[in-house]
PDB file of C-alpha atoms in Angstrom:
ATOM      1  CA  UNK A   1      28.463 -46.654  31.207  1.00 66.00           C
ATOM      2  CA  UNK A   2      29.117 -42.780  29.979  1.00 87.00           C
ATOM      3  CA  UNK A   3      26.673 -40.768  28.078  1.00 92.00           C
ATOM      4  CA  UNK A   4      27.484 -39.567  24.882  1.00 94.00           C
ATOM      5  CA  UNK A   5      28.727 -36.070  25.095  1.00 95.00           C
ATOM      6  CA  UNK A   6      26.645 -33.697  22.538  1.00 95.00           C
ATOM      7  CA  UNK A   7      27.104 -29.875  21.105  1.00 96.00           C
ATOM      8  CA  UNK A   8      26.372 -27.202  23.702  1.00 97.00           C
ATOM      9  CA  UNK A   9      27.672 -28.901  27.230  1.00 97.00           C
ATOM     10  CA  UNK A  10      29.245 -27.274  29.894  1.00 98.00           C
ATOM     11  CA  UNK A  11      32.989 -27.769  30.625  1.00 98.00           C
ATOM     12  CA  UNK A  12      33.713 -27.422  34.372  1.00 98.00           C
ATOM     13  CA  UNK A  13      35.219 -24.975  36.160  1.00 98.00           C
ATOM     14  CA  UNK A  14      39.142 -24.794  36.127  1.00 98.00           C
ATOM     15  CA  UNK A  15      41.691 -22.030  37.155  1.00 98.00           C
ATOM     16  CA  UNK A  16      45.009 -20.818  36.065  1.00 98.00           C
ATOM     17  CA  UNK A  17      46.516 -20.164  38.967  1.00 98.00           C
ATOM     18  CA  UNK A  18      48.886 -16.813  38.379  1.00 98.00           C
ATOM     19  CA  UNK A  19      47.796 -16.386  34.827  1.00 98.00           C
ATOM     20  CA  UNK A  20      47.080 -12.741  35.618  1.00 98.00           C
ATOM     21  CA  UNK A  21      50.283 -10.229  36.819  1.00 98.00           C
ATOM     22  CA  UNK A  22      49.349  -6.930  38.131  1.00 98.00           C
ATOM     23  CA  UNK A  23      50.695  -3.775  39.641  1.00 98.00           C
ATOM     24  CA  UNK A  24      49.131  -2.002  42.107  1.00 98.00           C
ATOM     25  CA  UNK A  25      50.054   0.898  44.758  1.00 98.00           C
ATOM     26  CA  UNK A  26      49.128   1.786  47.830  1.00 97.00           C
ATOM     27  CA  UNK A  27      49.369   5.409  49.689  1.00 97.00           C
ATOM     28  CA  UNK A  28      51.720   5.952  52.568  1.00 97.00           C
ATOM     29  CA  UNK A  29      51.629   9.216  54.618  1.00 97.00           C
ATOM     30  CA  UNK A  30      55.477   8.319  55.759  1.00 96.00           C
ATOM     31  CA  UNK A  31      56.681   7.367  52.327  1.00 96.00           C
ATOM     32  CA  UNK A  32      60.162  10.420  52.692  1.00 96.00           C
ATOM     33  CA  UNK A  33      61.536  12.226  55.253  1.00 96.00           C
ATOM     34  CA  UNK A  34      62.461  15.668  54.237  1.00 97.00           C
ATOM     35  CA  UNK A  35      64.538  17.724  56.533  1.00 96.00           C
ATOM     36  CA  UNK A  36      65.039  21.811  56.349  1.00 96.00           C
ATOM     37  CA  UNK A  37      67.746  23.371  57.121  1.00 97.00           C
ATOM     38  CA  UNK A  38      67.511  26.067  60.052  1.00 96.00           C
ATOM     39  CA  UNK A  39      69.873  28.893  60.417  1.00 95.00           C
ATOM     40  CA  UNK A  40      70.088  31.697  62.990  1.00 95.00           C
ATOM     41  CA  UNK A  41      69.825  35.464  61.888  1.00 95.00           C
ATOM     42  CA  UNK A  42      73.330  35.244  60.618  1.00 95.00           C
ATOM     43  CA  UNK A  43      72.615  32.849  58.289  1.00 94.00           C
ATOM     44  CA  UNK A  44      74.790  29.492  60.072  1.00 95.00           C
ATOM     45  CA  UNK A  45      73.462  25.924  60.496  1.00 95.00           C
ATOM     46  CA  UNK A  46      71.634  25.721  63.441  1.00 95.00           C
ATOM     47  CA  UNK A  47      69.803  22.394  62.992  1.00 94.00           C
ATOM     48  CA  UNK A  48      67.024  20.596  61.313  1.00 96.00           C
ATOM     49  CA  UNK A  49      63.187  20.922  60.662  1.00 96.00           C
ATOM     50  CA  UNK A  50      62.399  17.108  59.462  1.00 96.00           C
ATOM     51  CA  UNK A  51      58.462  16.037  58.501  1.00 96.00           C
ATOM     52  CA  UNK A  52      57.016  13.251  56.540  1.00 97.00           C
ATOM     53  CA  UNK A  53      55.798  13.409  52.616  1.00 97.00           C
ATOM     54  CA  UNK A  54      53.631  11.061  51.734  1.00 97.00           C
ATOM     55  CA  UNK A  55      53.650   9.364  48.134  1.00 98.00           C
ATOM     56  CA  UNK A  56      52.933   6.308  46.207  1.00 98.00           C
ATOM     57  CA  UNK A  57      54.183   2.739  47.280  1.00 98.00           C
ATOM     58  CA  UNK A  58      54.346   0.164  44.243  1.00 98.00           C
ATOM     59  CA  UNK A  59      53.688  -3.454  44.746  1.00 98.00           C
ATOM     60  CA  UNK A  60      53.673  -6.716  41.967  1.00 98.00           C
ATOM     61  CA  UNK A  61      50.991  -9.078  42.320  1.00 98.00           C
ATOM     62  CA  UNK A  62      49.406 -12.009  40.505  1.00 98.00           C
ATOM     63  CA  UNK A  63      45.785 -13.149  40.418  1.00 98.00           C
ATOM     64  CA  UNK A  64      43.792 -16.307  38.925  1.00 98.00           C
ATOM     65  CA  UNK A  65      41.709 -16.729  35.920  1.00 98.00           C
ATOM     66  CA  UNK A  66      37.977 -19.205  36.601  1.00 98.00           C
ATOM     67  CA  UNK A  67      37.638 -20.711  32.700  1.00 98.00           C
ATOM     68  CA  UNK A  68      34.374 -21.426  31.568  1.00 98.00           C
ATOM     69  CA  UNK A  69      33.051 -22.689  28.129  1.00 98.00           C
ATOM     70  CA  UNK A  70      30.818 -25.453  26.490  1.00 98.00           C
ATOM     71  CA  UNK A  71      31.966 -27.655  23.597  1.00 98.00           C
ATOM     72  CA  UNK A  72      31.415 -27.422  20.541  1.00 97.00           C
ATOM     73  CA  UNK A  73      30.805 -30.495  18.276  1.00 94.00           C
ATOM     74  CA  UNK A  74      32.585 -30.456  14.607  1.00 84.00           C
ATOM     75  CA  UNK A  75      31.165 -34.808  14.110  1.00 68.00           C
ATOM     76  CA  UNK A  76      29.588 -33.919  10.810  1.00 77.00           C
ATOM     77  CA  UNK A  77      26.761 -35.680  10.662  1.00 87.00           C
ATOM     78  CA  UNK A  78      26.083 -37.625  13.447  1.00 92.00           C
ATOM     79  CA  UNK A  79      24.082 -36.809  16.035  1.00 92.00           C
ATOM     80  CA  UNK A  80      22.813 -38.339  19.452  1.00 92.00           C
ATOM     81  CA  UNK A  81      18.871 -37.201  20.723  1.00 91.00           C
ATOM     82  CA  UNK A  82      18.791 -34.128  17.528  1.00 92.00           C
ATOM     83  CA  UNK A  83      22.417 -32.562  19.009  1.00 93.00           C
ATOM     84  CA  UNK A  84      25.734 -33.592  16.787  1.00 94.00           C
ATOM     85  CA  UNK A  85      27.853 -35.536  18.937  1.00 95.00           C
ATOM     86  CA  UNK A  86      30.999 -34.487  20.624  1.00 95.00           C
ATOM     87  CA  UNK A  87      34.885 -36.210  19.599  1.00 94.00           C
ATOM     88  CA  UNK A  88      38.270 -35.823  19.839  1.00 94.00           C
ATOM     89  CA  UNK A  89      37.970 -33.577  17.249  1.00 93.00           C
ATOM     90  CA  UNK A  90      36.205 -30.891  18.497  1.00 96.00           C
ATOM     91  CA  UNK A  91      36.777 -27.647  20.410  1.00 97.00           C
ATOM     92  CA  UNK A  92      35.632 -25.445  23.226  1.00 98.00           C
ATOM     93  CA  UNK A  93      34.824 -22.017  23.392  1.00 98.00           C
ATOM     94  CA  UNK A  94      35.860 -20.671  26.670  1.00 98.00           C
ATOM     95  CA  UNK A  95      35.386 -17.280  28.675  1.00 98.00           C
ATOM     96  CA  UNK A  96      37.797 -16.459  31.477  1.00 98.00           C
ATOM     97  CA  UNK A  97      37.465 -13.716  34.049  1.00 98.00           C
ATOM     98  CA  UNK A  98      40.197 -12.713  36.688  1.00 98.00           C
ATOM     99  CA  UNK A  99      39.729 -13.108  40.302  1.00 98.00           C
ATOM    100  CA  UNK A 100      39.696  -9.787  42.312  1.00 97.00           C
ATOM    101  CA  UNK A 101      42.516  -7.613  42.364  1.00 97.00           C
ATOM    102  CA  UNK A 102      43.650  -5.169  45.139  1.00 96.00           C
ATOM    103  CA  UNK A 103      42.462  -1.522  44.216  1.00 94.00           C
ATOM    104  CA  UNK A 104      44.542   0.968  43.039  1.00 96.00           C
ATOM    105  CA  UNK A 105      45.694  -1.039  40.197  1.00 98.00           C
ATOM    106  CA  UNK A 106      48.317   0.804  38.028  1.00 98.00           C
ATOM    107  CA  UNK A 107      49.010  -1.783  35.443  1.00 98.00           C
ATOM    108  CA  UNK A 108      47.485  -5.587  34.595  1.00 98.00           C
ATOM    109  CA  UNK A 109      48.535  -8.036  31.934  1.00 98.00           C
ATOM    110  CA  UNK A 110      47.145  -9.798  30.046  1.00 98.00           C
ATOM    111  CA  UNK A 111      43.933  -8.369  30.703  1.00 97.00           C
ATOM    112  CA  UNK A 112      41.109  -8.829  33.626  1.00 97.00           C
ATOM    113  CA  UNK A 113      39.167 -11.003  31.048  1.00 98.00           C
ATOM    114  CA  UNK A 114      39.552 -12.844  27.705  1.00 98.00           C
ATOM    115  CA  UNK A 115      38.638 -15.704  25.691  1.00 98.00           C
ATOM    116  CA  UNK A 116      40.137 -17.972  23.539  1.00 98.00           C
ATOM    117  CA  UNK A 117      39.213 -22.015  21.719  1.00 98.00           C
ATOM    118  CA  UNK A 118      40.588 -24.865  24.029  1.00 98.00           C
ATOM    119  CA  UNK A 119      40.281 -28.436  22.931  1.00 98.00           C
ATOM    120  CA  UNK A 120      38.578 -32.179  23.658  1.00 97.00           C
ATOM    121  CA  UNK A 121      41.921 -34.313  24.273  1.00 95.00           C
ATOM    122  CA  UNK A 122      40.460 -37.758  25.273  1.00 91.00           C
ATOM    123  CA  UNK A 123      36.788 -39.335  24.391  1.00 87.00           C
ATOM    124  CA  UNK A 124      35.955 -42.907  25.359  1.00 87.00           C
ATOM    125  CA  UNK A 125      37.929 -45.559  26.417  1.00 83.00           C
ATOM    126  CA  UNK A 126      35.756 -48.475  24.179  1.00 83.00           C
ATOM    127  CA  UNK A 127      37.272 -47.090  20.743  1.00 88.00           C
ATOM    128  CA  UNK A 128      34.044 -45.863  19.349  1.00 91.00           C
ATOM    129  CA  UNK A 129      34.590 -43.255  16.508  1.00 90.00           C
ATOM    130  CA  UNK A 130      32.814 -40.912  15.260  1.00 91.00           C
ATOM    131  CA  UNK A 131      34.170 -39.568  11.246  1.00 89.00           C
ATOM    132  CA  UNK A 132      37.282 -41.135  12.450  1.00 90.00           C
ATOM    133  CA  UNK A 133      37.366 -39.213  15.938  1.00 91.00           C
ATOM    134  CA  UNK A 134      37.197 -40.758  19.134  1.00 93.00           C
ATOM    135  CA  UNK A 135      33.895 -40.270  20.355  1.00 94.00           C
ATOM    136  CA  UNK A 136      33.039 -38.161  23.602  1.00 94.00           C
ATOM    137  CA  UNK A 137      31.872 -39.173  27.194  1.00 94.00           C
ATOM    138  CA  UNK A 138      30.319 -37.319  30.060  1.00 95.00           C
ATOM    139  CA  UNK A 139      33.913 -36.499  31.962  1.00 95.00           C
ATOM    140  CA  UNK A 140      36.472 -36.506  28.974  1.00 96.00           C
ATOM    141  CA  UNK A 141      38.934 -34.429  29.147  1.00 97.00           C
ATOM    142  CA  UNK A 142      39.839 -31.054  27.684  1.00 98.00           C
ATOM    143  CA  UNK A 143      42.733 -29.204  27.413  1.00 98.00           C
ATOM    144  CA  UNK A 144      41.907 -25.047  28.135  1.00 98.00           C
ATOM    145  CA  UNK A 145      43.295 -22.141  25.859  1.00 98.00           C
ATOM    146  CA  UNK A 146      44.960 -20.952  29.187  1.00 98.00           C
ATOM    147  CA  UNK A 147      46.063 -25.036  29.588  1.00 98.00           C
ATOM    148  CA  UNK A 148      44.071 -26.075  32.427  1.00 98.00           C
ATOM    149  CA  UNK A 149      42.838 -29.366  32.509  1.00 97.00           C
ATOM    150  CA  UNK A 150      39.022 -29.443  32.772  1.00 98.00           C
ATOM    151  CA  UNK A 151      36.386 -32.334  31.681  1.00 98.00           C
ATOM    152  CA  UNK A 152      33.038 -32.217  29.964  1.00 98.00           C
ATOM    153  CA  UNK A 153      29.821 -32.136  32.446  1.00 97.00           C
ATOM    154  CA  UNK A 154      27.014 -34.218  31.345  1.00 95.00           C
ATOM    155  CA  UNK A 155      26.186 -36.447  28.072  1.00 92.00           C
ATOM    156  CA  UNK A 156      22.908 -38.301  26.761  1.00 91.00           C
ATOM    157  CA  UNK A 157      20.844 -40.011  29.295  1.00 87.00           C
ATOM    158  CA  UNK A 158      20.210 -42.719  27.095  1.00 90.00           C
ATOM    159  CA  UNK A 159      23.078 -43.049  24.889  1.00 82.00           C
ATOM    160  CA  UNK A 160      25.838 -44.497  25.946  1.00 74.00           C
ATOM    161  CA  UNK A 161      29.319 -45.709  25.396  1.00 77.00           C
ATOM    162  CA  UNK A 162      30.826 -48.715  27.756  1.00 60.00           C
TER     163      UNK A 162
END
């Protein structure tokens, strides 16, 4: 038997892997040769002077965004232990953050962090409703703004559904 998911719990963890595209550079002291002419006091070709200029190296990358949110319950009315109960009806509001990116970055899109509204896509399995919602367990699903799957983490400890 689950425990009735309520307003306020955690969704775990997930990751979208590559979500985040980057540029970045990187220095190198042997970037172009340049080579001088050298003439003799008459003004002809007598060889070269080469050296090395350094300069700017450009690179693409991608990096990961770690989503985190809790859900938030939209069953008006009902309520499990004082905290309105979670359903297939209700959303999440989620925070994501980038995972570390080489320095020097030139350019980054969409952004190093960012949030957005994901969703509760599956509740309980025994077809109890809530307002005409499936009503939610402790390890339903959800469906991320950035579309990773994730699940809710905890529910009543003495409500329960099964």
């Amino acid at each position: 038997m689950s425990g009735i998911a309520y307003d306020g719990l955690n969704i775990q963890q997930s990751i979208a892997s590559g979500y985040i595209s980057y540029t970045y550079r990187v220095w190198d002291d042997r970037f172009r040769e340049v080579c001088d002419t050298i003439y003799d006091e008459e003004g002809n070709p007598i060889g070269e002077d080469c050296y090395w200029v350094g300069g700017w190296r450009y690179f693409n990358d991608s990096a990961d965004a770690i989503v985190n949110g809790s859900v938030i319950a939209s069953s008006n009315g009902v309520y499990v232990n004082g905290s309105l109960v979670v359903t297939t009806s209700s959303n999440t509001s989620e925070k994501w953050v980038s995972t570390p990116l080489k320095s020097e970055v030139v350019s980054v899109s969409p952004g190093t962090s960012g949030s957005g509204v994901g969703s509760v896509t599956f509740g309980n399995s025994s077809k109890v409703f809530a307002n005409g919602s499936l009503v939610a367990i402790n390890g339903s699903m959800v469906t991320t703004h950035l579309a990773t799957i994730s699940q809710i983490m905890g529910g009543s400890t003495n409500v329960f559904i099964g």
